[in-house]
Amino acid sequence: MSLRMDKINSEIKHKIADIIRKEVDDPHLGLVSITRVRTSSDLKESRIFFSVLDNNFSRAEKILASMKDFIRLMLGKKIRLKILPQLTFIPDDSI
């Protein structure tokens, strides 16, 4: 992976973690950690891998999937990219 893509993935990871922590107000979500981000080279899609403290991945995945448009909108306000990728949230149970 190129240095540019590493920087983009890192920036998206930090911004989405910040958005979930500060802007997403759902008491059922619990404590979510963004573990890694993989963005396609054409910037059209980002796969956001997440972990949940209580290991209730299915509930967290449903909540994040329903909030992905809001999260993407907030991400667009916090990051400058020519193309803002579509977001896909994927549970990361490797931790």
Short mmCIF file of N, CA, C and O in Angstrom, two decimals:
data_model
loop_
_atom_site.label_atom_id
_atom_site.label_comp_id
_atom_site.label_asym_id
_atom_site.label_seq_id
_atom_site.Cartn_x
_atom_site.Cartn_y
_atom_site.Cartn_z
N MET A 1 0.85 -1.18 0.00
CA MET A 1 0.00 0.00 0.00
C MET A 1 0.89 1.24 0.00
O MET A 1 1.92 1.27 0.65
N SER A 2 0.47 2.25 -0.71
CA SER A 2 1.28 3.46 -0.84
C SER A 2 1.20 4.32 0.42
O SER A 2 0.30 4.19 1.24
N LEU A 3 2.17 5.19 0.55
CA LEU A 3 2.21 6.10 1.68
C LEU A 3 0.97 7.00 1.69
O LEU A 3 0.40 7.27 2.75
N ARG A 4 0.54 7.42 0.52
CA ARG A 4 -0.65 8.28 0.42
C ARG A 4 -1.89 7.55 0.96
O ARG A 4 -2.67 8.11 1.73
N MET A 5 -2.07 6.29 0.57
CA MET A 5 -3.23 5.53 1.04
C MET A 5 -3.15 5.26 2.54
O MET A 5 -4.16 5.28 3.23
N ASP A 6 -1.93 5.04 3.05
CA ASP A 6 -1.75 4.87 4.49
C ASP A 6 -2.19 6.12 5.25
O ASP A 6 -2.85 6.04 6.28
N LYS A 7 -1.83 7.28 4.71
CA LYS A 7 -2.22 8.55 5.35
C LYS A 7 -3.74 8.75 5.29
O LYS A 7 -4.35 9.19 6.26
N ILE A 8 -4.33 8.44 4.15
CA ILE A 8 -5.78 8.59 4.00
C ILE A 8 -6.50 7.65 4.96
O ILE A 8 -7.44 8.05 5.67
N ASN A 9 -6.08 6.40 5.02
CA ASN A 9 -6.70 5.43 5.92
C ASN A 9 -6.57 5.86 7.38
O ASN A 9 -7.53 5.75 8.15
N SER A 10 -5.41 6.34 7.75
CA SER A 10 -5.19 6.80 9.11
C SER A 10 -6.08 7.99 9.45
O SER A 10 -6.69 8.05 10.54
N GLU A 11 -6.17 8.93 8.54
CA GLU A 11 -7.01 10.12 8.78
C GLU A 11 -8.48 9.74 8.89
O GLU A 11 -9.19 10.22 9.78
N ILE A 12 -8.96 8.87 8.01
CA ILE A 12 -10.35 8.41 8.06
C ILE A 12 -10.60 7.69 9.38
O ILE A 12 -11.63 7.90 10.04
N LYS A 13 -9.67 6.84 9.79
CA LYS A 13 -9.82 6.10 11.04
C LYS A 13 -9.99 7.04 12.23
O LYS A 13 -10.90 6.88 13.04
N HIS A 14 -9.11 8.02 12.32
CA HIS A 14 -9.17 8.95 13.46
C HIS A 14 -10.43 9.81 13.43
O HIS A 14 -11.06 10.02 14.48
N LYS A 15 -10.81 10.27 12.26
CA LYS A 15 -12.00 11.12 12.16
C LYS A 15 -13.27 10.34 12.46
O LYS A 15 -14.16 10.84 13.17
N ILE A 16 -13.39 9.11 11.96
CA ILE A 16 -14.59 8.32 12.23
C ILE A 16 -14.66 7.94 13.70
O ILE A 16 -15.74 7.99 14.30
N ALA A 17 -13.54 7.61 14.31
CA ALA A 17 -13.54 7.31 15.75
C ALA A 17 -14.02 8.52 16.54
O ALA A 17 -14.81 8.39 17.48
N ASP A 18 -13.57 9.70 16.14
CA ASP A 18 -13.98 10.94 16.80
C ASP A 18 -15.47 11.20 16.60
O ASP A 18 -16.18 11.59 17.54
N ILE A 19 -15.96 10.98 15.39
CA ILE A 19 -17.39 11.18 15.10
C ILE A 19 -18.25 10.23 15.92
O ILE A 19 -19.25 10.64 16.52
N ILE A 20 -17.87 8.96 15.97
CA ILE A 20 -18.65 7.98 16.74
C ILE A 20 -18.64 8.35 18.22
O ILE A 20 -19.67 8.28 18.89
N ARG A 21 -17.51 8.77 18.73
CA ARG A 21 -17.40 9.11 20.15
C ARG A 21 -18.19 10.37 20.50
O ARG A 21 -18.85 10.42 21.54
N LYS A 22 -18.16 11.38 19.63
CA LYS A 22 -18.75 12.68 19.99
C LYS A 22 -20.11 12.95 19.37
O LYS A 22 -20.91 13.69 19.96
N GLU A 23 -20.42 12.42 18.20
CA GLU A 23 -21.60 12.84 17.46
C GLU A 23 -22.72 11.79 17.42
O GLU A 23 -23.88 12.14 17.29
N VAL A 24 -22.35 10.51 17.47
CA VAL A 24 -23.36 9.45 17.41
C VAL A 24 -23.91 9.25 18.81
O VAL A 24 -23.18 8.88 19.72
N ASP A 25 -25.19 9.51 18.96
CA ASP A 25 -25.82 9.45 20.27
C ASP A 25 -26.80 8.28 20.31
O ASP A 25 -28.00 8.44 20.09
N ASP A 26 -26.25 7.10 20.56
CA ASP A 26 -27.09 5.91 20.67
C ASP A 26 -26.61 5.11 21.88
O ASP A 26 -25.52 4.54 21.87
N PRO A 27 -27.43 5.05 22.92
CA PRO A 27 -27.00 4.36 24.14
C PRO A 27 -26.81 2.86 23.95
O PRO A 27 -26.12 2.21 24.73
N HIS A 28 -27.38 2.29 22.90
CA HIS A 28 -27.26 0.85 22.65
C HIS A 28 -25.97 0.48 21.93
O HIS A 28 -25.65 -0.70 21.80
N LEU A 29 -25.24 1.48 21.47
CA LEU A 29 -24.03 1.22 20.69
C LEU A 29 -22.89 0.69 21.56
O LEU A 29 -22.14 -0.17 21.15
N GLY A 30 -22.76 1.18 22.75
CA GLY A 30 -21.67 0.75 23.61
C GLY A 30 -20.35 1.38 23.20
O GLY A 30 -20.31 2.35 22.45
N LEU A 31 -19.27 0.80 23.67
CA LEU A 31 -17.94 1.33 23.39
C LEU A 31 -17.39 0.67 22.13
O LEU A 31 -17.09 -0.51 22.11
N VAL A 32 -17.26 1.47 21.07
CA VAL A 32 -16.79 0.99 19.77
C VAL A 32 -15.40 1.55 19.51
O VAL A 32 -15.15 2.73 19.72
N SER A 33 -14.51 0.68 19.06
CA SER A 33 -13.17 1.10 18.66
C SER A 33 -12.98 0.79 17.18
O SER A 33 -13.31 -0.30 16.72
N ILE A 34 -12.46 1.77 16.47
CA ILE A 34 -12.13 1.55 15.06
C ILE A 34 -10.74 0.95 15.04
O ILE A 34 -9.78 1.57 15.48
N THR A 35 -10.62 -0.28 14.53
CA THR A 35 -9.34 -0.98 14.57
C THR A 35 -8.50 -0.72 13.33
O THR A 35 -7.28 -0.63 13.43
N ARG A 36 -9.13 -0.62 12.18
CA ARG A 36 -8.39 -0.31 10.94
C ARG A 36 -9.35 0.12 9.85
O ARG A 36 -10.55 -0.11 9.95
N VAL A 37 -8.79 0.75 8.84
CA VAL A 37 -9.57 1.22 7.69
C VAL A 37 -8.82 0.80 6.43
O VAL A 37 -7.60 0.94 6.35
N ARG A 38 -9.56 0.29 5.47
CA ARG A 38 -8.99 -0.06 4.16
C ARG A 38 -9.81 0.65 3.09
O ARG A 38 -11.00 0.38 2.94
N THR A 39 -9.18 1.55 2.38
CA THR A 39 -9.85 2.34 1.35
C THR A 39 -9.36 1.87 -0.01
O THR A 39 -8.16 1.64 -0.21
N SER A 40 -10.29 1.75 -0.95
CA SER A 40 -9.92 1.34 -2.30
C SER A 40 -9.06 2.43 -2.93
O SER A 40 -9.15 3.61 -2.57
N SER A 41 -8.23 2.04 -3.89
CA SER A 41 -7.30 2.99 -4.51
C SER A 41 -8.01 4.11 -5.28
O SER A 41 -7.46 5.19 -5.45
N ASP A 42 -9.25 3.86 -5.72
CA ASP A 42 -10.00 4.90 -6.40
C ASP A 42 -10.82 5.76 -5.44
O ASP A 42 -11.57 6.64 -5.86
N LEU A 43 -10.69 5.51 -4.14
CA LEU A 43 -11.35 6.26 -3.06
C LEU A 43 -12.88 6.14 -3.06
O LEU A 43 -13.56 6.96 -2.47
N LYS A 44 -13.41 5.13 -3.71
CA LYS A 44 -14.87 5.00 -3.78
C LYS A 44 -15.46 4.24 -2.60
O LYS A 44 -16.63 4.38 -2.31
N GLU A 45 -14.65 3.43 -1.93
CA GLU A 45 -15.17 2.67 -0.80
C GLU A 45 -14.12 2.53 0.30
O GLU A 45 -12.94 2.32 0.02
N SER A 46 -14.59 2.67 1.54
CA SER A 46 -13.74 2.42 2.70
C SER A 46 -14.40 1.35 3.55
O SER A 46 -15.59 1.45 3.87
N ARG A 47 -13.63 0.35 3.87
CA ARG A 47 -14.10 -0.69 4.79
C ARG A 47 -13.57 -0.32 6.17
O ARG A 47 -12.36 -0.23 6.38
N ILE A 48 -14.50 -0.11 7.09
CA ILE A 48 -14.17 0.32 8.44
C ILE A 48 -14.30 -0.89 9.35
O ILE A 48 -15.40 -1.40 9.55
N PHE A 49 -13.19 -1.35 9.91
CA PHE A 49 -13.21 -2.50 10.81
C PHE A 49 -13.33 -1.97 12.24
O PHE A 49 -12.62 -1.05 12.63
N PHE A 50 -14.24 -2.57 13.01
CA PHE A 50 -14.48 -2.08 14.36
C PHE A 50 -14.55 -3.23 15.35
O PHE A 50 -14.82 -4.37 14.99
N SER A 51 -14.30 -2.89 16.60
CA SER A 51 -14.41 -3.83 17.70
C SER A 51 -15.34 -3.22 18.75
O SER A 51 -15.43 -1.99 18.85
N VAL A 52 -16.01 -4.09 19.50
CA VAL A 52 -16.95 -3.62 20.50
C VAL A 52 -16.56 -4.22 21.85
O VAL A 52 -16.22 -5.41 21.93
N LEU A 53 -16.61 -3.41 22.89
CA LEU A 53 -16.19 -3.87 24.21
C LEU A 53 -17.04 -5.03 24.72
O LEU A 53 -16.52 -6.00 25.25
N ASP A 54 -18.35 -4.97 24.52
CA ASP A 54 -19.22 -6.03 25.05
C ASP A 54 -19.41 -7.20 24.08
O ASP A 54 -20.20 -8.10 24.32
N ASN A 55 -18.66 -7.19 22.97
CA ASN A 55 -18.69 -8.27 21.96
C ASN A 55 -20.06 -8.50 21.34
O ASN A 55 -20.32 -9.57 20.79
N ASN A 56 -20.94 -7.52 21.37
CA ASN A 56 -22.23 -7.63 20.70
C ASN A 56 -22.09 -7.00 19.32
O ASN A 56 -22.57 -5.90 19.05
N PHE A 57 -21.42 -7.73 18.44
CA PHE A 57 -21.09 -7.21 17.11
C PHE A 57 -22.32 -6.98 16.25
O PHE A 57 -22.40 -6.02 15.50
N SER A 58 -23.30 -7.88 16.33
CA SER A 58 -24.46 -7.77 15.44
C SER A 58 -25.25 -6.50 15.73
O SER A 58 -25.68 -5.80 14.82
N ARG A 59 -25.44 -6.18 17.01
CA ARG A 59 -26.19 -4.96 17.36
C ARG A 59 -25.41 -3.73 16.93
O ARG A 59 -25.96 -2.80 16.33
N ALA A 60 -24.10 -3.71 17.20
CA ALA A 60 -23.27 -2.56 16.81
C ALA A 60 -23.22 -2.40 15.31
O ALA A 60 -23.29 -1.28 14.79
N GLU A 61 -23.14 -3.52 14.59
CA GLU A 61 -23.09 -3.46 13.13
C GLU A 61 -24.38 -2.88 12.55
O GLU A 61 -24.35 -2.06 11.63
N LYS A 62 -25.53 -3.26 13.12
CA LYS A 62 -26.82 -2.72 12.66
C LYS A 62 -26.90 -1.22 12.93
O LYS A 62 -27.36 -0.46 12.07
N ILE A 63 -26.48 -0.80 14.10
CA ILE A 63 -26.53 0.63 14.45
C ILE A 63 -25.61 1.43 13.54
O ILE A 63 -26.00 2.47 13.00
N LEU A 64 -24.38 0.96 13.36
CA LEU A 64 -23.43 1.68 12.51
C LEU A 64 -23.88 1.70 11.05
O LEU A 64 -23.72 2.71 10.36
N ALA A 65 -24.47 0.60 10.59
CA ALA A 65 -24.98 0.57 9.21
C ALA A 65 -26.11 1.57 9.03
O ALA A 65 -26.20 2.23 7.99
N SER A 66 -26.96 1.71 10.04
CA SER A 66 -28.07 2.67 9.93
C SER A 66 -27.58 4.11 10.04
O SER A 66 -28.23 5.03 9.54
N MET A 67 -26.42 4.32 10.66
CA MET A 67 -25.88 5.66 10.84
C MET A 67 -24.80 6.02 9.82
O MET A 67 -24.23 7.10 9.89
N LYS A 68 -24.52 5.13 8.86
CA LYS A 68 -23.37 5.36 7.97
C LYS A 68 -23.51 6.61 7.11
O LYS A 68 -22.52 7.27 6.84
N ASP A 69 -24.73 6.96 6.71
CA ASP A 69 -24.90 8.19 5.91
C ASP A 69 -24.60 9.43 6.75
O ASP A 69 -23.96 10.36 6.27
N PHE A 70 -25.05 9.42 8.01
CA PHE A 70 -24.75 10.54 8.91
C PHE A 70 -23.24 10.62 9.17
O PHE A 70 -22.66 11.71 9.13
N ILE A 71 -22.62 9.47 9.43
CA ILE A 71 -21.18 9.44 9.70
C ILE A 71 -20.41 9.93 8.48
O ILE A 71 -19.46 10.71 8.59
N ARG A 72 -20.85 9.52 7.29
CA ARG A 72 -20.19 9.96 6.06
C ARG A 72 -20.35 11.48 5.87
O ARG A 72 -19.42 12.17 5.45
N LEU A 73 -21.54 12.00 6.16
CA LEU A 73 -21.77 13.44 6.07
C LEU A 73 -20.84 14.20 7.01
O LEU A 73 -20.21 15.19 6.61
N MET A 74 -20.73 13.74 8.25
CA MET A 74 -19.85 14.40 9.21
C MET A 74 -18.38 14.25 8.80
O MET A 74 -17.60 15.19 8.97
N LEU A 75 -18.02 13.11 8.24
CA LEU A 75 -16.66 12.90 7.77
C LEU A 75 -16.33 13.90 6.65
O LEU A 75 -15.23 14.45 6.61
N GLY A 76 -17.29 14.15 5.78
CA GLY A 76 -17.10 15.11 4.70
C GLY A 76 -16.84 16.51 5.20
O GLY A 76 -16.17 17.31 4.53
N LYS A 77 -17.34 16.83 6.38
CA LYS A 77 -17.11 18.15 6.97
C LYS A 77 -15.75 18.25 7.64
O LYS A 77 -15.24 19.34 7.86
N LYS A 78 -15.16 17.10 7.99
CA LYS A 78 -13.92 17.10 8.75
C LYS A 78 -12.68 16.74 7.94
O LYS A 78 -11.57 16.91 8.42
N ILE A 79 -12.87 16.22 6.74
CA ILE A 79 -11.74 15.77 5.94
C ILE A 79 -11.91 16.27 4.51
O ILE A 79 -13.02 16.37 4.01
N ARG A 80 -10.79 16.59 3.87
CA ARG A 80 -10.85 17.09 2.50
C ARG A 80 -10.29 16.04 1.56
O ARG A 80 -9.09 15.77 1.55
N LEU A 81 -11.19 15.44 0.80
CA LEU A 81 -10.81 14.48 -0.23
C LEU A 81 -11.58 14.81 -1.49
O LEU A 81 -12.71 15.30 -1.43
N LYS A 82 -10.98 14.55 -2.62
CA LYS A 82 -11.65 14.81 -3.90
C LYS A 82 -12.93 13.97 -3.99
O LYS A 82 -13.96 14.45 -4.42
N ILE A 83 -12.82 12.71 -3.59
CA ILE A 83 -13.98 11.81 -3.58
C ILE A 83 -14.13 11.29 -2.15
O ILE A 83 -13.18 10.77 -1.58
N LEU A 84 -15.31 11.43 -1.59
CA LEU A 84 -15.57 10.92 -0.25
C LEU A 84 -16.07 9.48 -0.39
O LEU A 84 -17.10 9.24 -1.03
N PRO A 85 -15.37 8.52 0.18
CA PRO A 85 -15.74 7.12 -0.04
C PRO A 85 -17.04 6.72 0.66
O PRO A 85 -17.42 7.31 1.68
N GLN A 86 -17.70 5.72 0.09
CA GLN A 86 -18.83 5.08 0.76
C GLN A 86 -18.25 4.26 1.92
O GLN A 86 -17.17 3.70 1.81
N LEU A 87 -18.99 4.18 3.00
CA LEU A 87 -18.50 3.49 4.19
C LEU A 87 -19.19 2.15 4.37
O LEU A 87 -20.41 2.06 4.23
N THR A 88 -18.40 1.14 4.69
CA THR A 88 -18.93 -0.17 5.03
C THR A 88 -18.31 -0.57 6.36
O THR A 88 -17.08 -0.60 6.48
N PHE A 89 -19.15 -0.86 7.34
CA PHE A 89 -18.66 -1.23 8.67
C PHE A 89 -18.60 -2.75 8.78
O PHE A 89 -19.58 -3.43 8.52
N ILE A 90 -17.44 -3.25 9.21
CA ILE A 90 -17.19 -4.68 9.29
C ILE A 90 -16.68 -5.01 10.69
O ILE A 90 -15.69 -4.41 11.14
N PRO A 91 -17.30 -5.97 11.38
CA PRO A 91 -16.81 -6.36 12.71
C PRO A 91 -15.41 -6.97 12.62
O PRO A 91 -15.12 -7.73 11.71
N ASP A 92 -14.59 -6.61 13.57
CA ASP A 92 -13.22 -7.14 13.63
C ASP A 92 -13.07 -7.90 14.94
O ASP A 92 -12.81 -7.29 15.99
N ASP A 93 -13.25 -9.20 14.89
CA ASP A 93 -13.19 -10.00 16.12
C ASP A 93 -11.80 -10.59 16.35
O ASP A 93 -11.62 -11.49 17.17
N SER A 94 -10.79 -10.05 15.68
CA SER A 94 -9.44 -10.56 15.83
C SER A 94 -8.77 -10.08 17.12
O SER A 94 -7.71 -10.57 17.48
N ILE A 95 -9.39 -9.14 17.78
CA ILE A 95 -8.80 -8.60 19.02
C ILE A 95 -9.30 -9.37 20.22
O ILE A 95 -10.40 -9.73 20.34
#
